[in-house]
PDB file of C-alpha atoms and ligand atoms in Angstrom:
ATOM      1  CA  MET A 358      -3.330 -11.991 -12.948  1.00  0.00           C
ATOM      2  CA  LEU A 359      -5.207 -12.927  -9.836  1.00  0.00           C
ATOM      3  CA  SER A 360      -5.040 -16.705  -9.825  1.00  0.00           C
ATOM      4  CA  ALA A 361      -7.607 -18.919  -8.122  1.00  0.00           C
ATOM      5  CA  LYS A 362      -4.835 -20.131  -5.817  1.00  0.00           C
ATOM      6  CA  GLN A 363      -3.979 -16.595  -4.746  1.00  0.00           C
ATOM      7  CA  ALA A 364      -7.643 -15.803  -4.187  1.00  0.00           C
ATOM      8  CA  ALA A 365      -8.035 -18.948  -2.047  1.00  0.00           C
ATOM      9  CA  ILE A 366      -4.942 -18.079  -0.017  1.00  0.00           C
ATOM     10  CA  GLY A 367      -6.271 -14.547   0.385  1.00  0.00           C
ATOM     11  CA  GLU A 368      -9.558 -15.848   1.681  1.00  0.00           C
ATOM     12  CA  LEU A 369      -7.854 -18.216   4.108  1.00  0.00           C
ATOM     13  CA  ALA A 370      -5.541 -15.453   5.323  1.00  0.00           C
ATOM     14  CA  GLY A 371      -8.563 -13.223   5.846  1.00  0.00           C
ATOM     15  CA  GLY A 372     -10.314 -15.866   7.927  1.00  0.00           C
ATOM     16  CA  VAL A 373      -7.253 -16.503  10.080  1.00  0.00           C
ATOM     17  CA  ALA A 374      -6.577 -12.791  10.448  1.00  0.00           C
ATOM     18  CA  HIS A 375     -10.090 -12.186  11.641  1.00  0.00           C
ATOM     19  CA  GLU A 376      -9.932 -14.980  14.210  1.00  0.00           C
ATOM     20  CA  VAL A 377      -6.513 -13.916  15.499  1.00  0.00           C
ATOM     21  CA  ASN A 378      -7.512 -10.298  15.868  1.00  0.00           C
ATOM     22  CA  ASN A 379     -10.028 -10.841  18.673  1.00  0.00           C
ATOM     23  CA  PRO A 380      -7.719 -12.587  21.157  1.00  0.00           C
ATOM     24  CA  LEU A 381      -5.050 -10.017  20.314  1.00  0.00           C
ATOM     25  CA  GLN A 382      -7.342  -7.192  21.299  1.00  0.00           C
ATOM     26  CA  ILE A 383      -8.063  -8.981  24.588  1.00  0.00           C
ATOM     27  CA  ILE A 384      -4.334  -9.341  25.312  1.00  0.00           C
ATOM     28  CA  LEU A 385      -3.782  -5.694  24.459  1.00  0.00           C
ATOM     29  CA  SER A 386      -6.511  -4.340  26.684  1.00  0.00           C
ATOM     30  CA  ARG A 387      -5.413  -6.583  29.566  1.00  0.00           C
ATOM     31  CA  VAL A 388      -1.796  -5.435  29.215  1.00  0.00           C
ATOM     32  CA  GLN A 389      -2.892  -1.808  29.189  1.00  0.00           C
ATOM     33  CA  LEU A 390      -4.926  -2.406  32.317  1.00  0.00           C
ATOM     34  CA  MET A 391      -1.917  -4.006  34.022  1.00  0.00           C
ATOM     35  CA  VAL A 392       0.222  -0.969  33.133  1.00  0.00           C
ATOM     36  CA  VAL A 393      -2.307   1.263  34.874  1.00  0.00           C
ATOM     37  CA  ARG A 394      -2.476  -1.017  37.949  1.00  0.00           C
ATOM     38  CA  HIS A 395       1.199  -1.975  38.323  1.00  0.00           C
ATOM     39  CA  GLY A 396       2.926   0.880  36.552  1.00  0.00           C
ATOM     40  CA  THR A 397       5.033   1.687  39.589  1.00  0.00           C
ATOM     41  CA  ASP A 398       7.155  -1.477  39.292  1.00  0.00           C
ATOM     42  CA  GLU A 399       9.746  -0.440  36.711  1.00  0.00           C
ATOM     43  CA  ARG A 400      10.783  -3.907  35.523  1.00  0.00           C
ATOM     44  CA  LEU A 401       7.206  -5.040  35.208  1.00  0.00           C
ATOM     45  CA  ARG A 402       6.311  -1.835  33.379  1.00  0.00           C
ATOM     46  CA  ASP A 403       9.160  -2.359  30.867  1.00  0.00           C
ATOM     47  CA  GLY A 404       8.053  -5.924  30.303  1.00  0.00           C
ATOM     48  CA  LEU A 405       4.466  -4.881  29.739  1.00  0.00           C
ATOM     49  CA  ALA A 406       5.543  -2.107  27.380  1.00  0.00           C
ATOM     50  CA  LEU A 407       7.463  -4.699  25.344  1.00  0.00           C
ATOM     51  CA  ILE A 408       4.392  -6.927  25.170  1.00  0.00           C
ATOM     52  CA  GLU A 409       2.237  -3.973  24.184  1.00  0.00           C
ATOM     53  CA  THR A 410       4.615  -2.888  21.393  1.00  0.00           C
ATOM     54  CA  ASN A 411       4.758  -6.362  19.947  1.00  0.00           C
ATOM     55  CA  VAL A 412       1.054  -7.068  20.215  1.00  0.00           C
ATOM     56  CA  LYS A 413       0.427  -3.778  18.416  1.00  0.00           C
ATOM     57  CA  ARG A 414       2.877  -4.853  15.740  1.00  0.00           C
ATOM     58  CA  ILE A 415       1.075  -8.168  15.224  1.00  0.00           C
ATOM     59  CA  SER A 416      -2.193  -6.278  15.179  1.00  0.00           C
ATOM     60  CA  ARG A 417      -0.916  -3.960  12.428  1.00  0.00           C
ATOM     61  CA  ILE A 418       0.162  -6.956  10.346  1.00  0.00           C
ATOM     62  CA  ILE A 419      -3.199  -8.612  10.858  1.00  0.00           C
ATOM     63  CA  ARG A 420      -5.043  -5.460   9.838  1.00  0.00           C
ATOM     64  CA  ALA A 421      -2.974  -5.142   6.672  1.00  0.00           C
ATOM     65  CA  LEU A 422      -3.510  -8.842   5.984  1.00  0.00           C
ATOM     66  CA  LEU A 423      -7.245  -8.368   6.336  1.00  0.00           C
ATOM     67  CA  GLY A 424      -7.026  -5.557   3.813  1.00  0.00           C
ATOM     68  CA  PHE A 425      -5.005  -7.821   1.540  1.00  0.00           C
ATOM     69  CA  ALA A 426      -7.601 -10.565   1.778  1.00  0.00           C
ATOM     70  CA  THR A 427     -10.646  -8.435   1.114  1.00  0.00           C
ATOM     71  CA  HIS A 428      -9.405  -6.787  -2.091  1.00  0.00           C
ATOM     72  CA  ASN A 429     -10.911  -8.925  -4.780  1.00  0.00           C
ATOM     73  CA  ARG A 430     -12.135  -7.984  -8.196  1.00  0.00           C
ATOM     74  CA  ALA A 431     -15.651  -7.276  -6.924  1.00  0.00           C
ATOM     75  CA  ASP A 432     -14.361  -4.320  -4.888  1.00  0.00           C
ATOM     76  CA  ALA A 433     -12.981  -2.729  -8.017  1.00  0.00           C
ATOM     77  CA  GLU A 434     -16.283  -2.828  -9.860  1.00  0.00           C
ATOM     78  CA  GLY A 435     -17.220   0.613  -8.765  1.00  0.00           C
ATOM     79  CA  GLN A 436     -18.167   3.956 -10.143  1.00  0.00           C
ATOM     80  CA  PRO A 437     -16.271   6.305 -12.411  1.00  0.00           C
ATOM     81  CA  PHE A 438     -14.216   8.710 -10.332  1.00  0.00           C
ATOM     82  CA  ALA A 439     -11.574  11.388 -10.776  1.00  0.00           C
ATOM     83  CA  VAL A 440      -8.116  10.129  -9.886  1.00  0.00           C
ATOM     84  CA  SER A 441      -7.315  13.636  -8.670  1.00  0.00           C
ATOM     85  CA  THR A 442     -10.005  13.289  -5.980  1.00  0.00           C
ATOM     86  CA  ALA A 443      -8.326  10.182  -4.565  1.00  0.00           C
ATOM     87  CA  LEU A 444      -4.943  11.880  -4.795  1.00  0.00           C
ATOM     88  CA  GLN A 445      -6.028  15.093  -3.094  1.00  0.00           C
ATOM     89  CA  GLN A 446      -7.588  13.113  -0.274  1.00  0.00           C
ATOM     90  CA  ALA A 447      -4.411  11.053   0.142  1.00  0.00           C
ATOM     91  CA  CYS A 448      -2.306  14.226   0.200  1.00  0.00           C
ATOM     92  CA  ALA A 449      -4.558  15.823   2.795  1.00  0.00           C
ATOM     93  CA  LEU A 450      -4.320  12.765   5.052  1.00  0.00           C
ATOM     94  CA  THR A 451      -0.516  12.565   4.834  1.00  0.00           C
ATOM     95  CA  ARG A 452       0.272  16.287   4.842  1.00  0.00           C
ATOM     96  CA  HIS A 453       1.136  16.432   8.507  1.00  0.00           C
ATOM     97  CA  GLN A 454       3.649  13.566   8.278  1.00  0.00           C
ATOM     98  CA  LEU A 455       5.303  15.094   5.240  1.00  0.00           C
ATOM     99  CA  GLU A 456       5.523  18.531   6.807  1.00  0.00           C
ATOM    100  CA  SER A 457       7.043  17.152   9.974  1.00  0.00           C
ATOM    101  CA  LYS A 458       9.769  15.479   7.882  1.00  0.00           C
ATOM    102  CA  LEU A 459      10.431  18.675   5.921  1.00  0.00           C
ATOM    103  CA  ILE A 460       9.328  17.124   2.672  1.00  0.00           C
ATOM    104  CA  GLU A 461       8.289  19.481  -0.081  1.00  0.00           C
ATOM    105  CA  VAL A 462       5.400  18.193  -2.173  1.00  0.00           C
ATOM    106  CA  ASP A 463       4.624  19.260  -5.707  1.00  0.00           C
ATOM    107  CA  VAL A 464       1.432  18.010  -7.351  1.00  0.00           C
ATOM    108  CA  GLN A 465       0.817  18.522 -11.082  1.00  0.00           C
ATOM    109  CA  ILE A 466      -2.514  17.437 -12.510  1.00  0.00           C
ATOM    110  CA  GLU A 467      -3.079  17.666 -16.258  1.00  0.00           C
ATOM    111  CA  ALA A 468      -6.260  19.503 -17.229  1.00  0.00           C
ATOM    112  CA  ASP A 469      -9.336  17.628 -18.507  1.00  0.00           C
ATOM    113  CA  MET A 470      -8.323  14.237 -17.184  1.00  0.00           C
ATOM    114  CA  PRO A 471     -10.859  11.489 -17.922  1.00  0.00           C
ATOM    115  CA  ASN A 472     -12.204   9.365 -15.075  1.00  0.00           C
ATOM    116  CA  ALA A 473     -11.035   5.975 -13.899  1.00  0.00           C
ATOM    117  CA  THR A 474     -13.460   3.272 -12.786  1.00  0.00           C
ATOM    118  CA  GLY A 475     -13.381   1.412  -9.505  1.00  0.00           C
ATOM    119  CA  SER A 476     -13.117   2.204  -5.851  1.00  0.00           C
ATOM    120  CA  VAL A 477     -11.990   5.723  -5.023  1.00  0.00           C
ATOM    121  CA  GLY A 478     -11.316   4.616  -1.436  1.00  0.00           C
ATOM    122  CA  GLU A 479      -8.987   1.816  -2.533  1.00  0.00           C
ATOM    123  CA  LEU A 480      -7.099   4.115  -4.856  1.00  0.00           C
ATOM    124  CA  GLU A 481      -6.727   6.583  -2.019  1.00  0.00           C
ATOM    125  CA  GLN A 482      -5.211   3.799   0.071  1.00  0.00           C
ATOM    126  CA  VAL A 483      -2.700   2.995  -2.682  1.00  0.00           C
ATOM    127  CA  PHE A 484      -1.701   6.662  -2.945  1.00  0.00           C
ATOM    128  CA  ILE A 485      -1.323   6.943   0.827  1.00  0.00           C
ATOM    129  CA  ASN A 486       0.948   3.870   0.822  1.00  0.00           C
ATOM    130  CA  LEU A 487       3.120   5.329  -1.939  1.00  0.00           C
ATOM    131  CA  ILE A 488       3.327   8.752  -0.282  1.00  0.00           C
ATOM    132  CA  LEU A 489       4.222   7.282   3.127  1.00  0.00           C
ATOM    133  CA  ASN A 490       6.842   5.013   1.547  1.00  0.00           C
ATOM    134  CA  ALA A 491       8.395   8.060  -0.108  1.00  0.00           C
ATOM    135  CA  ALA A 492       8.313   9.869   3.242  1.00  0.00           C
ATOM    136  CA  ASN A 493      10.003   6.906   4.942  1.00  0.00           C
ATOM    137  CA  ALA A 494      12.750   7.049   2.330  1.00  0.00           C
ATOM    138  CA  MET A 495      13.371  10.762   3.032  1.00  0.00           C
ATOM    139  CA  ALA A 496      14.079  10.745   6.738  1.00  0.00           C
ATOM    140  CA  SER A 497      15.968  14.029   6.575  1.00  0.00           C
ATOM    141  CA  GLY A 498      13.742  15.851   4.137  1.00  0.00           C
ATOM    142  CA  GLY A 499      13.490  15.978   0.381  1.00  0.00           C
ATOM    143  CA  ARG A 500      11.071  16.484  -2.423  1.00  0.00           C
ATOM    144  CA  LEU A 501       8.108  14.439  -3.627  1.00  0.00           C
ATOM    145  CA  GLU A 502       6.776  15.182  -7.088  1.00  0.00           C
ATOM    146  CA  ILE A 503       3.390  13.767  -7.990  1.00  0.00           C
ATOM    147  CA  ALA A 504       2.083  14.032 -11.534  1.00  0.00           C
ATOM    148  CA  VAL A 505      -1.249  12.928 -12.983  1.00  0.00           C
ATOM    149  CA  LEU A 506      -1.276  12.665 -16.759  1.00  0.00           C
ATOM    150  CA  LEU A 507      -2.835  10.882 -19.680  1.00  0.00           C
ATOM    151  CA  GLU A 508      -0.541   8.492 -21.552  1.00  0.00           C
ATOM    152  CA  GLY A 509      -2.360   7.034 -24.523  1.00  0.00           C
ATOM    153  CA  GLU A 510      -5.316   5.111 -23.134  1.00  0.00           C
ATOM    154  CA  SER A 511      -3.960   5.079 -19.591  1.00  0.00           C
ATOM    155  CA  LEU A 512      -4.172   7.423 -16.679  1.00  0.00           C
ATOM    156  CA  GLU A 513      -0.774   7.703 -15.057  1.00  0.00           C
ATOM    157  CA  VAL A 514       0.047   8.813 -11.564  1.00  0.00           C
ATOM    158  CA  ARG A 515       3.780   9.204 -10.908  1.00  0.00           C
ATOM    159  CA  PHE A 516       5.386   9.561  -7.508  1.00  0.00           C
ATOM    160  CA  SER A 517       9.047  10.641  -7.669  1.00  0.00           C
ATOM    161  CA  ASP A 518      11.014  11.110  -4.494  1.00  0.00           C
ATOM    162  CA  THR A 519      14.547  12.173  -3.692  1.00  0.00           C
ATOM    163  CA  GLY A 520      14.980   9.543  -0.992  1.00  0.00           C
ATOM    164  CA  THR A 521      17.329   6.637  -0.450  1.00  0.00           C
ATOM    165  CA  GLY A 522      16.224   4.791  -3.573  1.00  0.00           C
ATOM    166  CA  ILE A 523      15.960   1.011  -3.718  1.00  0.00           C
ATOM    167  CA  GLU A 524      18.917  -1.384  -3.846  1.00  0.00           C
ATOM    168  CA  SER A 525      18.879  -3.290  -7.117  1.00  0.00           C
ATOM    169  CA  GLU A 526      18.697  -6.634  -5.314  1.00  0.00           C
ATOM    170  CA  HIS A 527      15.536  -5.440  -3.557  1.00  0.00           C
ATOM    171  CA  LEU A 528      13.798  -4.138  -6.654  1.00  0.00           C
ATOM    172  CA  ASP A 529      12.077  -7.372  -7.579  1.00  0.00           C
ATOM    173  CA  ARG A 530      11.088  -8.126  -3.988  1.00  0.00           C
ATOM    174  CA  ILE A 531       9.388  -4.940  -2.837  1.00  0.00           C
ATOM    175  CA  PHE A 532       5.928  -6.013  -4.020  1.00  0.00           C
ATOM    176  CA  GLU A 533       6.180  -9.321  -2.141  1.00  0.00           C
ATOM    177  CA  PRO A 534       4.006  -9.548   0.958  1.00  0.00           C
ATOM    178  CA  PHE A 535       6.121  -9.042   4.113  1.00  0.00           C
ATOM    179  CA  PHE A 536       9.202  -7.709   2.345  1.00  0.00           C
ATOM    180  CA  THR A 537      10.320  -4.683   4.340  1.00  0.00           C
ATOM    181  CA  THR A 538      13.515  -2.849   5.173  1.00  0.00           C
ATOM    182  CA  HIS A 539      11.646  -0.949   7.902  1.00  0.00           C
ATOM    183  CA  ALA A 540      10.859  -3.807  10.301  1.00  0.00           C
ATOM    184  CA  ASP A 541      12.493  -1.853  13.151  1.00  0.00           C
ATOM    185  CA  ASP A 542      10.164   1.107  12.824  1.00  0.00           C
ATOM    186  CA  GLY A 543       6.919  -0.762  12.422  1.00  0.00           C
ATOM    187  CA  GLY A 544       6.911  -1.618   8.703  1.00  0.00           C
ATOM    188  CA  THR A 545       4.866  -4.697   7.839  1.00  0.00           C
ATOM    189  CA  GLY A 546       5.933  -5.042   4.215  1.00  0.00           C
ATOM    190  CA  LEU A 547       2.300  -5.249   3.182  1.00  0.00           C
ATOM    191  CA  GLY A 548       1.789  -1.714   1.857  1.00  0.00           C
ATOM    192  CA  LEU A 549       3.054  -2.389  -1.663  1.00  0.00           C
ATOM    193  CA  ALA A 550       1.642  -5.925  -1.798  1.00  0.00           C
ATOM    194  CA  VAL A 551      -1.827  -4.574  -1.000  1.00  0.00           C
ATOM    195  CA  SER A 552      -1.358  -1.684  -3.434  1.00  0.00           C
ATOM    196  CA  TYR A 553      -0.253  -4.046  -6.175  1.00  0.00           C
ATOM    197  CA  ARG A 554      -3.309  -6.199  -5.676  1.00  0.00           C
ATOM    198  CA  ILE A 555      -5.674  -3.214  -5.703  1.00  0.00           C
ATOM    199  CA  ILE A 556      -4.212  -1.798  -8.911  1.00  0.00           C
ATOM    200  CA  GLU A 557      -4.227  -5.218 -10.560  1.00  0.00           C
ATOM    201  CA  ASN A 558      -7.919  -5.582  -9.662  1.00  0.00           C
ATOM    202  CA  HIS A 559      -8.557  -2.230 -11.325  1.00  0.00           C
ATOM    203  CA  GLY A 560      -7.038  -3.543 -14.557  1.00  0.00           C
ATOM    204  CA  GLY A 561      -3.953  -1.398 -14.150  1.00  0.00           C
ATOM    205  CA  SER A 562      -0.286  -1.758 -13.323  1.00  0.00           C
ATOM    206  CA  ILE A 563       2.215  -0.435 -10.825  1.00  0.00           C
ATOM    207  CA  THR A 564       5.916  -0.256 -11.646  1.00  0.00           C
ATOM    208  CA  VAL A 565       9.027   1.231 -10.110  1.00  0.00           C
ATOM    209  CA  ASP A 566      12.229   2.783 -11.280  1.00  0.00           C
ATOM    210  CA  SER A 567      15.011   3.675  -8.914  1.00  0.00           C
ATOM    211  CA  VAL A 568      18.609   4.789  -8.744  1.00  0.00           C
ATOM    212  CA  PRO A 569      19.982   3.815  -5.321  1.00  0.00           C
ATOM    213  CA  GLY A 570      21.014   6.919  -3.431  1.00  0.00           C
ATOM    214  CA  GLU A 571      19.054   9.241  -5.700  1.00  0.00           C
ATOM    215  CA  GLY A 572      15.404   8.316  -5.218  1.00  0.00           C
ATOM    216  CA  ALA A 573      12.569   6.241  -6.572  1.00  0.00           C
ATOM    217  CA  THR A 574       9.689   6.716  -8.998  1.00  0.00           C
ATOM    218  CA  PHE A 575       6.536   4.658  -8.702  1.00  0.00           C
ATOM    219  CA  ILE A 576       4.125   4.752 -11.638  1.00  0.00           C
ATOM    220  CA  VAL A 577       0.493   3.701 -11.300  1.00  0.00           C
ATOM    221  CA  ARG A 578      -1.345   3.178 -14.580  1.00  0.00           C
ATOM    222  CA  LEU A 579      -5.107   2.805 -14.760  1.00  0.00           C
ATOM    223  CA  PRO A 580      -7.384   2.305 -17.734  1.00  0.00           C
ATOM    224  CA  VAL A 581      -9.575   5.248 -18.631  1.00  0.00           C
ATOM    225  CA  ALA A 582     -13.239   4.644 -17.729  1.00  0.00           C
ATOM    226  CA  GLY A 583     -15.142   3.499 -20.814  1.00  0.00           C
ATOM    227  CA  PRO A 584     -18.328   5.256 -21.934  1.00  0.00           C
ATOM    228  CA  ASP A 585     -20.335   2.233 -20.752  1.00  0.00           C
ATOM    229  CA  THR A 586     -19.752   1.906 -17.035  1.00  0.00           C
ATOM    230  CA  SER A 587     -22.067  -1.049 -16.399  1.00  0.00           C
ATOM    231  CA  SER A 588     -20.036  -3.474 -14.327  1.00  0.00           C
ATOM    232  CA  ASP A 589     -20.574  -6.589 -16.466  1.00  0.00           C
ATOM    233  CA  THR A 590     -18.342  -5.511 -19.283  1.00  0.00           C
ATOM    234  CA  GLU A 591     -14.637  -4.757 -19.209  1.00  0.00           C
ATOM    235  CA  PRO A 592     -14.095  -1.261 -20.595  1.00  0.00           C
ATOM    236  CA  GLU A 593     -12.875  -1.704 -24.146  1.00  0.00           C
ATOM    237  CA  SER A 594     -10.132   0.636 -25.231  1.00  0.00           C
ATOM    238  CA  PRO A 595      -9.230   0.758 -28.914  1.00  0.00           C
ATOM    239  CA  GLY A 596      -5.490   0.861 -29.489  1.00  0.00           C
ATOM    240  CA  ALA A 597      -4.590  -0.625 -26.114  1.00  0.00           C
ATOM    241  CA  GLU A 598      -4.347  -4.394 -25.861  1.00  0.00           C
ATOM    242  CA  GLY A 599      -7.373  -4.911 -23.662  1.00  0.00           C
ATOM    243  CA  THR A 600      -6.790  -5.075 -19.939  1.00  0.00           C
ATOM    244  CA  MET A 601      -3.293  -4.338 -18.760  1.00  0.00           C
ATOM    245  CA  ASP A 602      -1.659  -6.690 -16.333  1.00  0.00           C
ATOM    246  CA  ALA A 603       0.209  -5.290 -13.382  1.00  0.00           C
ATOM    247  CA  GLN A 604       3.845  -6.139 -14.087  1.00  0.00           C
ATOM    248  CA  PRO A 605       6.391  -4.938 -11.595  1.00  0.00           C
ATOM    249  CA  LEU A 606       9.808  -4.892 -13.225  1.00  0.00           C
ATOM    250  CA  ASP A 607       8.886  -7.423 -15.863  1.00  0.00           C
ATOM    251  CA  THR A 608       8.807 -10.173 -13.290  1.00  0.00           C
ATOM    252  CA  GLU A 609       5.936 -12.585 -13.018  1.00  0.00           C
ATOM    253  CA  PRO A 610       3.760 -11.377 -10.140  1.00  0.00           C
ATOM    254  CA  THR A 611       2.538 -14.883  -9.290  1.00  0.00           C
ATOM    255  CA  ASP A 612       6.148 -15.749  -8.326  1.00  0.00           C
ATOM    256  CA  ALA A 613       5.565 -13.832  -5.155  1.00  0.00           C
ATOM    257  CA  ASP A 614       4.134 -16.299  -2.704  1.00  0.00           C
ATOM    258  CA  PRO A 615       1.566 -14.370  -0.677  1.00  0.00           C
ATOM    259  CA  THR A 616       2.028 -16.576   2.375  1.00  0.00           C
ATOM    260  CA  PRO A 617       4.761 -15.856   4.897  1.00  0.00           C
ATOM    261  CA  GLU A 618       7.443 -18.576   4.788  1.00  0.00           C
TER     262      GLU A 618
HETATM  263  N1  ATP B 965       9.804   5.316  -2.220  1.00  0.00           N
HETATM  264  C1  ATP B 965      10.615   4.358  -1.755  1.00  0.00           C
HETATM  265  N2  ATP B 965      11.950   4.594  -1.629  1.00  0.00           N
HETATM  266  C2  ATP B 965      12.779   3.627  -1.163  1.00  0.00           C
HETATM  267  N3  ATP B 965      12.380   2.385  -0.809  1.00  0.00           N
HETATM  268  C3  ATP B 965      11.081   2.104  -0.918  1.00  0.00           C
HETATM  269  C4  ATP B 965      10.116   3.053  -1.395  1.00  0.00           C
HETATM  270  N4  ATP B 965       8.902   2.466  -1.406  1.00  0.00           N
HETATM  271  C5  ATP B 965       9.078   1.210  -0.963  1.00  0.00           C
HETATM  272  N5  ATP B 965      10.377   0.978  -0.663  1.00  0.00           N
HETATM  273  C6  ATP B 965      10.962  -0.282  -0.175  1.00  0.00           C
HETATM  274  O1  ATP B 965       9.992  -1.293  -0.340  1.00  0.00           O
HETATM  275  C7  ATP B 965       9.762  -1.954   0.913  1.00  0.00           C
HETATM  276  C8  ATP B 965       8.344  -2.483   0.957  1.00  0.00           C
HETATM  277  O2  ATP B 965       7.403  -1.405   0.998  1.00  0.00           O
HETATM  278  P1  ATP B 965       5.979  -1.651   1.663  1.00  0.00           P
HETATM  279  O3  ATP B 965       5.197  -0.401   1.548  1.00  0.00           O
HETATM  280  O4  ATP B 965       5.393  -2.885   1.083  1.00  0.00           O
HETATM  281  O5  ATP B 965       6.325  -1.980   3.160  1.00  0.00           O
HETATM  282  P2  ATP B 965       6.880  -0.982   4.299  1.00  0.00           P
HETATM  283  O6  ATP B 965       6.705   0.437   3.866  1.00  0.00           O
HETATM  284  O7  ATP B 965       8.239  -1.428   4.669  1.00  0.00           O
HETATM  285  O8  ATP B 965       5.883  -1.315   5.490  1.00  0.00           O
HETATM  286  P3  ATP B 965       4.422  -0.657   5.707  1.00  0.00           P
HETATM  287  O9  ATP B 965       3.895  -0.325   4.354  1.00  0.00           O
HETATM  288  O10 ATP B 965       3.661  -1.681   6.426  1.00  0.00           O
HETATM  289  O11 ATP B 965       4.680   0.555   6.550  1.00  0.00           O
HETATM  290  C9  ATP B 965      10.124  -0.902   1.942  1.00  0.00           C
HETATM  291  O12 ATP B 965      10.455  -1.493   3.184  1.00  0.00           O
HETATM  292  C10 ATP B 965      11.323  -0.224   1.295  1.00  0.00           C
HETATM  293  O13 ATP B 965      12.487  -1.006   1.441  1.00  0.00           O
HETATM  294 MG1   MG B 966       4.824   1.059   3.080  1.00  0.00          MG
END
């Protein structure tokens, strides 16, 4: 559940992120200018390149943090949409990266799927995060199977990869903001934290199952859009116990402190 404390921290983080971003952009453009002007001095050029890399890294974190801060429940009060639309868009945007890593993708979408309600753009972002994570786990190729199906009153989207899998001691940390095993190649550790928050705000859940060395399966569950789509009422689904809470690995999501250290 999105607690008031988390929402307040999110808002604060968003404010700070916004303020930090402007001076960062100034540093970045000045460094790039210096590279153009003094690029002939090798030591200086190396130093500037190091500054540029690290400023870009901070900038990426800030951007993800901004995304993290702006996803509140209001964003999820959107229109009914087809999950397959968000998925197809996400696949199209990541196709090049997957192809270049020799990853085979198989997408199975059950016929006559009902709609979900919320923000198609946010869902697309979640799917992109999950696809890119799978790609990062399959550095030397592999297979990604994506399935969209109806399970009771929930829409399920499953992403199964044949990558490295997730060490058992990492399993309950991967949804924490800033947890990453890819810090060296630009990972911020915010992809899953943002995704978790988005899915939670859509009344759904995101869980993971993994055998280290064999791959990982992420499952996103979303409630089916109710017949009444007016945003004041939660869609009521007979049989299901109201709104589902996002529960990664049966751990309490509020344990994850969204602030760094
Ligand atoms: N499909 C996967 N297979 C193996 N490990 C995964 C998978 N998805 C996530 N992980 C693990 O979870 C960690 C956190 O993922 P998350 O998306 O939050 O951050 P990231 O991918 O490291 O960074 P970013 O999303 O900013 O690029 C990853 O660093 C990786 O260790
Ligand atoms: Mg990621």
